[in-house]
Coordinates of C-alpha atoms in Angstrom, one line a residue:
X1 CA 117.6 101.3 72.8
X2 CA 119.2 99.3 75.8
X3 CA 117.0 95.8 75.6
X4 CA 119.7 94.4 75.4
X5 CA 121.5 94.9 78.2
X6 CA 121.6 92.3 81.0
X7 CA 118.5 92.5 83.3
X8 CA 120.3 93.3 87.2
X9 CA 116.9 91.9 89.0
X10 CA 116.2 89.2 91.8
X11 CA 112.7 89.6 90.8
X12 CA 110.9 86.9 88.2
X13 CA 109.0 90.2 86.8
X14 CA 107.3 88.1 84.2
X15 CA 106.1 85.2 86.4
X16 CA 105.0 88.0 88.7
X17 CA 102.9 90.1 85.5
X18 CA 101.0 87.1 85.9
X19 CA 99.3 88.0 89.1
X20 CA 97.8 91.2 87.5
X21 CA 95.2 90.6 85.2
X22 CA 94.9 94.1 83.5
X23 CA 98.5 94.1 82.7
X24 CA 97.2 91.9 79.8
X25 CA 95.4 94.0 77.6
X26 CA 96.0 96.7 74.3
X27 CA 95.0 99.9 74.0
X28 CA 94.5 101.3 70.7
X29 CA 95.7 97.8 69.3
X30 CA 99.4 98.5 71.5
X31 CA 100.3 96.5 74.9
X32 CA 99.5 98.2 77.8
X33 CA 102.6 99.8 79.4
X34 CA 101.4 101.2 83.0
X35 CA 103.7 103.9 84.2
X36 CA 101.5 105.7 86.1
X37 CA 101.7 104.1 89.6
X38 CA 102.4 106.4 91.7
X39 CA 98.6 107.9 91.1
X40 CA 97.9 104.1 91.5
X41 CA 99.1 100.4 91.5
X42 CA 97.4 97.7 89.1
X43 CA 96.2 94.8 92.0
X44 CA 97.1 91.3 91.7
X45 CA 94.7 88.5 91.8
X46 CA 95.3 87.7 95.6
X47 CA 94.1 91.2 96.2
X48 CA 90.8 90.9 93.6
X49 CA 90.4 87.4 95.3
X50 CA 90.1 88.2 98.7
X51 CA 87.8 91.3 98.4
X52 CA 85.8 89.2 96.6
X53 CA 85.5 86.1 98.9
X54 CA 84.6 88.6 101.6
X55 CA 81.7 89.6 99.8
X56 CA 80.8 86.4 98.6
X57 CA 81.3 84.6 101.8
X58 CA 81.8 86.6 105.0
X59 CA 79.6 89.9 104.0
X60 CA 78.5 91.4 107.9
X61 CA 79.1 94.2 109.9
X62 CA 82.1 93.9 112.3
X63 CA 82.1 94.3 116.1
X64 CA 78.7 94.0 117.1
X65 CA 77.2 90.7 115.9
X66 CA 77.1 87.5 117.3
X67 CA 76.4 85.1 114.6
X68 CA 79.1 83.4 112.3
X69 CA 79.4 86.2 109.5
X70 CA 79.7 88.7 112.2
X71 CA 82.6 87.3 113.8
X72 CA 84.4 86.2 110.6
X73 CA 84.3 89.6 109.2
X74 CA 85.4 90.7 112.5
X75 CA 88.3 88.4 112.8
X76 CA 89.2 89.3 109.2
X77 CA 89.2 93.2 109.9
X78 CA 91.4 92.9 113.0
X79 CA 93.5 90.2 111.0
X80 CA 94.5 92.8 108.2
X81 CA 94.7 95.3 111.3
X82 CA 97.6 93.2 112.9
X83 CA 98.9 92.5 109.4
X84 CA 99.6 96.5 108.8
X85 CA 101.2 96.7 112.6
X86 CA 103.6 94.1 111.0
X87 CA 104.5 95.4 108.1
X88 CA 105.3 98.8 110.0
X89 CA 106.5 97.6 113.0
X90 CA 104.2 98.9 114.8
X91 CA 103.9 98.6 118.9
X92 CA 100.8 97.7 118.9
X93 CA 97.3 97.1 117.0
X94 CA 96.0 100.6 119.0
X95 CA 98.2 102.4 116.8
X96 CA 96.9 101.9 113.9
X97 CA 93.6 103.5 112.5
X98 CA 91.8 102.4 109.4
X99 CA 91.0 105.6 107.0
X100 CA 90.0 106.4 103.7
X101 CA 93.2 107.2 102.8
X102 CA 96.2 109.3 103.2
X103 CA 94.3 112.4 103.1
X104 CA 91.9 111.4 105.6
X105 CA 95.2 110.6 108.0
X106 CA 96.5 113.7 107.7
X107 CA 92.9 116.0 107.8
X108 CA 92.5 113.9 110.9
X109 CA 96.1 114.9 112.9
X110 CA 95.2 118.5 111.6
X111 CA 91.6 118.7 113.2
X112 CA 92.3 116.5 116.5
X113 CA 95.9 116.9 117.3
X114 CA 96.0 120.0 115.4
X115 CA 93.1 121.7 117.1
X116 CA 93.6 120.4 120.7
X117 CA 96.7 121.7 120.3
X118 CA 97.9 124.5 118.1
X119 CA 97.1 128.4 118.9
X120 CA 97.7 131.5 117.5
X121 CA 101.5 132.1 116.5
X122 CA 102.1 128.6 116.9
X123 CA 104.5 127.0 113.7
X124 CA 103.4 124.2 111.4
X125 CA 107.0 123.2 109.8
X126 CA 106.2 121.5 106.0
X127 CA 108.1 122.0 102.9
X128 CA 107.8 122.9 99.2
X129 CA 107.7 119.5 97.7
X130 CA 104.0 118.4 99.5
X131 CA 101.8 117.1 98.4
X132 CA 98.2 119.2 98.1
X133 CA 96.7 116.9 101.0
X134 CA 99.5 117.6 103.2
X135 CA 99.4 121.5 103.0
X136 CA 96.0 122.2 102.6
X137 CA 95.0 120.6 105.9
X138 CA 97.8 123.0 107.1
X139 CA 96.4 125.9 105.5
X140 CA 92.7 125.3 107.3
X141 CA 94.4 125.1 110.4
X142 CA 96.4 127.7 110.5
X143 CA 93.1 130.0 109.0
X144 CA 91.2 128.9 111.8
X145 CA 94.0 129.1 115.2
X146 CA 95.9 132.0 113.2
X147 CA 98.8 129.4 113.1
X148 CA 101.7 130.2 110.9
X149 CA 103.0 127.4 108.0
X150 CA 106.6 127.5 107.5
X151 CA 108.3 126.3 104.4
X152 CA 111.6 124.6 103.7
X153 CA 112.6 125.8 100.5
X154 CA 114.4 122.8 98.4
X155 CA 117.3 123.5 95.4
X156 CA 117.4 123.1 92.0
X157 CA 118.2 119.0 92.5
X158 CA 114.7 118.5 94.3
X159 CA 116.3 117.8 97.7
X160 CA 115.6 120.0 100.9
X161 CA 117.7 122.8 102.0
X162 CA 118.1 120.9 105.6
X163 CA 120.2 123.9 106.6
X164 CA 116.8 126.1 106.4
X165 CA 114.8 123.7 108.4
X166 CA 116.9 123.5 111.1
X167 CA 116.3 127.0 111.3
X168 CA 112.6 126.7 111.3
X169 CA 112.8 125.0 114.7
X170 CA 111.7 126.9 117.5
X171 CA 109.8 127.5 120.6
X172 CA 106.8 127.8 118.7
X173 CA 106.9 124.8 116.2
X174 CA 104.2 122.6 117.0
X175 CA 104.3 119.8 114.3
X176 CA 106.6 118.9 111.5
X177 CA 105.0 117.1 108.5
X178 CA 106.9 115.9 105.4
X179 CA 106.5 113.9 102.8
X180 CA 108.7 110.7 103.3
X181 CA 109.3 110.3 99.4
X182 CA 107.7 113.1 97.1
X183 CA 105.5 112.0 94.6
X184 CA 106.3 114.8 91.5
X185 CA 109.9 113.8 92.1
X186 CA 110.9 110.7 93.4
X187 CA 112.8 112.6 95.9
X188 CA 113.4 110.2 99.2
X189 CA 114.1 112.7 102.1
X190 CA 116.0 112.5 105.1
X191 CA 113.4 111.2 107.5
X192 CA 115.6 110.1 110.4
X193 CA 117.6 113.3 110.8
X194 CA 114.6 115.6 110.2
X195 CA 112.9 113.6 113.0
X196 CA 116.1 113.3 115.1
X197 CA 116.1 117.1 115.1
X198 CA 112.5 117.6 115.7
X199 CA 112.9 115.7 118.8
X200 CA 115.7 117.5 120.3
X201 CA 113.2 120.8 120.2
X202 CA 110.2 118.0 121.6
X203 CA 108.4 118.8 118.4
X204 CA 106.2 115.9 117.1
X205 CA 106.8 114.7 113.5
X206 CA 104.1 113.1 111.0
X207 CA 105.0 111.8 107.5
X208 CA 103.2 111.5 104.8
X209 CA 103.9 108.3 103.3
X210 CA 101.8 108.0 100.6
X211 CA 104.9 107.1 98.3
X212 CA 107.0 105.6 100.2
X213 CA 105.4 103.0 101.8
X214 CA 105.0 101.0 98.4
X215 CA 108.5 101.4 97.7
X216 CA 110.8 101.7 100.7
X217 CA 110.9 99.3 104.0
X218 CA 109.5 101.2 106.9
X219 CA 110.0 100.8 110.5
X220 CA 108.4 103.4 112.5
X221 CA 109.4 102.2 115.5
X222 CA 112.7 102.5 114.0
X223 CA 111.8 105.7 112.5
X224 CA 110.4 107.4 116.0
X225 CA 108.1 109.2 114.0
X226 CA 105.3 110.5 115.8
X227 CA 102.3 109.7 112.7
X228 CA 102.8 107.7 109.5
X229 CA 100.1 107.9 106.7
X230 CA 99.6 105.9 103.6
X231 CA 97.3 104.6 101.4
X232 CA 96.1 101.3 100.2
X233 CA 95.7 101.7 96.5
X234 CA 99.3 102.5 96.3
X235 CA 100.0 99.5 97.8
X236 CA 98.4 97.3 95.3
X237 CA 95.6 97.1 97.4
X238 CA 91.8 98.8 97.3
X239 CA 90.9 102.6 97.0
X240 CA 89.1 103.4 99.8
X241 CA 91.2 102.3 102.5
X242 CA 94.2 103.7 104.5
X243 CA 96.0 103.5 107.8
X244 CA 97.5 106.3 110.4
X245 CA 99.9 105.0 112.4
X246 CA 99.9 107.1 116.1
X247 CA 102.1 107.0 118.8
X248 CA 99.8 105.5 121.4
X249 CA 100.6 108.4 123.7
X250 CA 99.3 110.8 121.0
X251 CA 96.5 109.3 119.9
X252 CA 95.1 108.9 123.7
X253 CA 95.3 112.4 124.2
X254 CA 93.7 113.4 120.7
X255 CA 89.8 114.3 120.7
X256 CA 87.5 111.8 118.4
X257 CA 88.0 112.8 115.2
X258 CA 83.9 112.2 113.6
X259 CA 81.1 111.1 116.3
X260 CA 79.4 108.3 115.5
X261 CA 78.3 104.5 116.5
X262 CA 81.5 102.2 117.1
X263 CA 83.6 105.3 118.3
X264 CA 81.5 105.6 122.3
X265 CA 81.3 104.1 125.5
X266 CA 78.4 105.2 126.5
X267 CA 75.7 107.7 125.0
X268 CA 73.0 109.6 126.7
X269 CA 71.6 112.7 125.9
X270 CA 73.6 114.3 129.2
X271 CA 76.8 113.8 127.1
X272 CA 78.5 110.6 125.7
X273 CA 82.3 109.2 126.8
X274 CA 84.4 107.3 124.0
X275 CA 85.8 103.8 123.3
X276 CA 89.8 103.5 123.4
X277 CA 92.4 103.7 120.2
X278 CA 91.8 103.1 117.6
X279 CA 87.6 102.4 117.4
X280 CA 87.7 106.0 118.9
X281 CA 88.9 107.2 115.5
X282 CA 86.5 104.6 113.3
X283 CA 83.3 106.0 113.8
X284 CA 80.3 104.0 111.6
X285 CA 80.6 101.3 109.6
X286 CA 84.3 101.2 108.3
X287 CA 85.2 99.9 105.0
X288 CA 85.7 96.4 105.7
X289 CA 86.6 94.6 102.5
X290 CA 88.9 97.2 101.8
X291 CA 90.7 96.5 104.8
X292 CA 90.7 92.7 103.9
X293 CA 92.0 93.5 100.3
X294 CA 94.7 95.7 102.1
X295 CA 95.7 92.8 104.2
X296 CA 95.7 90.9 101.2
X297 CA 98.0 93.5 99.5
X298 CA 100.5 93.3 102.2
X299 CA 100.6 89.4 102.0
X300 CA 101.2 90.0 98.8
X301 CA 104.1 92.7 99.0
X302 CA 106.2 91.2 101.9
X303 CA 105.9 87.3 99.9
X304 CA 107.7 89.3 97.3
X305 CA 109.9 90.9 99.3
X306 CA 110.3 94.9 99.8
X307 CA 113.9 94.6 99.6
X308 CA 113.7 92.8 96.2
X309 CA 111.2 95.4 94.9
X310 CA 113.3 98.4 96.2
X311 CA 116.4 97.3 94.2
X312 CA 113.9 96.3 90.9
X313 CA 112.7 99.5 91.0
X314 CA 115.8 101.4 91.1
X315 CA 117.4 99.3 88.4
X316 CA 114.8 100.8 86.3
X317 CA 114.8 104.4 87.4
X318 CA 118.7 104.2 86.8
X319 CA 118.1 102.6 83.0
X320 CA 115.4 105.1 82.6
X321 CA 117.3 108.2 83.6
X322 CA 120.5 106.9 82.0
X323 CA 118.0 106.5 79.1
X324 CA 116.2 110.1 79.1
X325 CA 120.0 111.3 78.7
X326 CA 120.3 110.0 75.3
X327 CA 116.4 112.1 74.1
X328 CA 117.8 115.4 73.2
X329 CA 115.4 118.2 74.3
X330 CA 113.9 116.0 77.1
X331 CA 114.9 117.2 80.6
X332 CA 114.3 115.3 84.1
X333 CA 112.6 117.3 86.9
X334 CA 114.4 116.2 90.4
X335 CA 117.3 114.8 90.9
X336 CA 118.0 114.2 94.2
X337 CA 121.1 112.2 95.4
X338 CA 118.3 109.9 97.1
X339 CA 115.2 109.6 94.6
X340 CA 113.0 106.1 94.0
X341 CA 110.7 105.1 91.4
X342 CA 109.8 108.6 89.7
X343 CA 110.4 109.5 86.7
X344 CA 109.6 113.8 86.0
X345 CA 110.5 114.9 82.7
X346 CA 109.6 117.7 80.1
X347 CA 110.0 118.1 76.5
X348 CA 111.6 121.6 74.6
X349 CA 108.7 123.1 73.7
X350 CA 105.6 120.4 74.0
X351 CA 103.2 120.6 76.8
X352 CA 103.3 117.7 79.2
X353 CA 99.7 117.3 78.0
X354 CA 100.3 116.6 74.3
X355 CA 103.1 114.1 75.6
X356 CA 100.6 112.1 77.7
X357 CA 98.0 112.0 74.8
X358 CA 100.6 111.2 72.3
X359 CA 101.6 108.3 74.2
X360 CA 98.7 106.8 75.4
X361 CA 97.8 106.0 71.7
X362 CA 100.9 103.7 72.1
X363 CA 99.4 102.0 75.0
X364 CA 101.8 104.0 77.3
X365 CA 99.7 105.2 80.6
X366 CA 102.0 108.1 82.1
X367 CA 100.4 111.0 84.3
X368 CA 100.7 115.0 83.0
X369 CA 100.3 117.5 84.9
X370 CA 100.7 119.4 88.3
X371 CA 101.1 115.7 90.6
X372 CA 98.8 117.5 93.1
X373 CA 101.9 119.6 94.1
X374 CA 101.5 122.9 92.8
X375 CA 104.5 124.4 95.1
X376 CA 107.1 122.4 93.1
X377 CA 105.8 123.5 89.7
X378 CA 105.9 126.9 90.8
X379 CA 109.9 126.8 91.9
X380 CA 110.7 124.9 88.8
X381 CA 108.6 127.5 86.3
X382 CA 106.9 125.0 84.9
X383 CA 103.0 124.7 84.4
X384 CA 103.1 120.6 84.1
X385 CA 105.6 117.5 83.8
X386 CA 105.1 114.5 82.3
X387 CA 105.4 111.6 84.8
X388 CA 106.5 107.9 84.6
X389 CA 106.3 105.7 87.8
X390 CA 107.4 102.5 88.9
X391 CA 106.4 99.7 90.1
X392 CA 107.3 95.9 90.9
X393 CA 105.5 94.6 87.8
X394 CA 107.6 97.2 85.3
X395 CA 110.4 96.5 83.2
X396 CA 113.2 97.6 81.2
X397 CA 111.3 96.7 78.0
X398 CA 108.9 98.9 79.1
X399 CA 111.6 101.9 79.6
X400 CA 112.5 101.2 76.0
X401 CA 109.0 101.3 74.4
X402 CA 108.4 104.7 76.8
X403 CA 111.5 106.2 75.4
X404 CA 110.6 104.9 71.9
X405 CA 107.1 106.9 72.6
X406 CA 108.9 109.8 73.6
X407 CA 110.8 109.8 70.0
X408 CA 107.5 109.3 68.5
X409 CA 106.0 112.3 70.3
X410 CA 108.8 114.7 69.2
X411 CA 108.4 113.5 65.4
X412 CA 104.7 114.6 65.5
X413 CA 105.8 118.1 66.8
X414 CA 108.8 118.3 63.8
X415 CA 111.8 118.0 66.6

């Protein structure tokens, strides 16, 4: 094993375990090693606090009331608002809509933009290495304008064959949506130059940062993308709660998405006009405490630095694959020149199943399976992987009893 090797981190990782209460628990009488974050982060006590305060002290409906609660759990709402346009560098607080999630971000481009916008032949540019919530939308679309989806293949690394999507750029492409970092394998792609070429064909460009947002600084003013999505429980934050980022421009000229109260003007049974970005997107009651965990999440995140946690993160994906290269029979799935937090792996001749069983009686939480991204199974021939993910909490102790689990696994199959 390499324990003991010099830790290469900024971060104080134990002083910082502290913060996250379930890290501090056994399962099946081993401590808990949580590897699976890229399905979800563990959430630190600032988080768990502040959701709970809301609830226990500034419970109301936001926007419409005039007494104390009302206006407290408004200010608190539009506080985490402006607390996401910081982190992202947003323009403004109009760009930014509160969702469910990242799914919801994207269904919601694909039925406004997308519908208001997109006709028969029209071209939907994606790639192989989505995500299920950002092709399926797609695939609804293009069923119901006759739109055409069209797919940049990626090579045997996990990176995308760039060549092939500048070919995919044409007169008829519409939209280009990509996944900023892929979550079955840690691939990070080339955002800038994917939008930079987008843009020179005025073709609008939405990413789907689900991944990458917990992981990698983002500036999407830097950026220039047209749409960013992510979610807040990848952030350390609560389910239930999510932001798209819009250009202003777009989202002005983008029918409601779901009618509602909070999203009008003025109603009358004559017809009904709508409020302005974003409350034109945020029909009924939204899920305030989750946006006031989220803003507690991003408190959070930036006091620890994103910087920091980028470069913790890679130390351990670089001990971890440096690592795997020592397991005969055990073979990593992606890797890209550019690849964060994501560990894909299989073993000769044991389902990615029986791995995750195996070693979740050793307290080690990894995810098995397809990652929601079918596609990439399909061009590697492979049913499942076996996945470990980072986070800021992780360590390299951890990468040693996961390897130690692995070893354990391929005793009980005789390898």
């Amino acid at each position: 094993m390499h324990s003991g090797r010099a830790a290469r981190t900024a971060l104080d990782v134990e002083r910082l375990r502290q913060d996250f209460p379930i890290l501090h628990q056994q399962v099946y009488g081993h401590p808990l090693v949580y590897l699976d974050n890229a399905a979800t982060t563990q959430k630190p006590r600032a988080v768990i606090d502040a959701v709970r305060r809301y609830y226990e002290r500034d419970n109301s409906n936001v926007h419409r009331g005039v007494h104390a609660l009302s206006q407290r759990a408004t200010e608190e709402y539009e506080g985490a608002r402006e607390k996401v346009r910081a982190f992202l560098n947003a323009g403004s607080v109009r760009e930014l809509v509160f969702v469910r999630g990242t799914t919801e971000a994207i269904n919601l481009v694909a039925s406004t933009f997308g519908r208001s916008r997109i006709r028969e032949g029209d071209e939907i540019v994606l790639t192989e290495m989505e995500h299920h919530s950002n092709i399926v939308p797609w695939q609804l679309l293009a069923e119901q304008t006759g739109a055409v989806l069209r797919v940049v293949p990626i090579n045997e690394d996990g990176e995308l064959v760039m060549g092939e999507f500048e070919k995919f750029l044409g007169p008829r492409t519409r939209l280009v949506t990509v996944a900023h970092l892929s979550n079955a394998l840690g691939t990070i792609n080339p955002v800038r130059r994917i939008i930079e070429l987008a843009h020179a064909h005025d073709v609008p460009v939405l990413l789907d940062g689900a991944q990458a947002a917990p992981h990698i600084k983002v500036d999407v003013q830097e950026l220039d993308c047209d749409f960013y999505a992510f979610s807040g429980h990848k952030l350390y934050g609560p389910t239930g709660i999510g932001v798209l980022y819009g250009k202003a421009k777009w989202l002005e000229s983008m029918p409601p998405y779901q009618g509602g109260g909070e999203m009008i003007r003025q109603v009358s049974f004559k017809g009904s006009t709508y409020g302005d970005i974003p409350c034109k997107f945020e029909a009924g009651t939204p899920n305030i405490a989750g946006a006031v965990g989220l803003g507690a999440a991003i408190d959070y995140v930036r006091g620890v630095g994103l910087d920091a946690i980028a470069a913790h993160e890679q130390d351990l994906l670089d001990y971890a694959l440096t690592a795997a290269g020592e397991v005969p029979g055990m073979r990593v799935v992606g890797r890209a020149r550019e690849k964060a937090s994501i560990l894909s792996f299989v073993l000769e001749s044991i389902h990615p199943h029986d791995i995750g069983t195996i070693l979740d009686r050793y307290g080690l939480a990894v995810r098995a399976g397809h990652h929601c991204a079918m596609p990439v199974m399909e061009h590697y021939c492979l049913p499942a992987t076996a996945r470990a993910s980072f986070a800021l909490y992780n360590t390299r102790a951890e990468v040693d009893a996961l390897i130690a689990g692995i070893r354990k696994v391929q005793e009980v199959f005789g390898q």
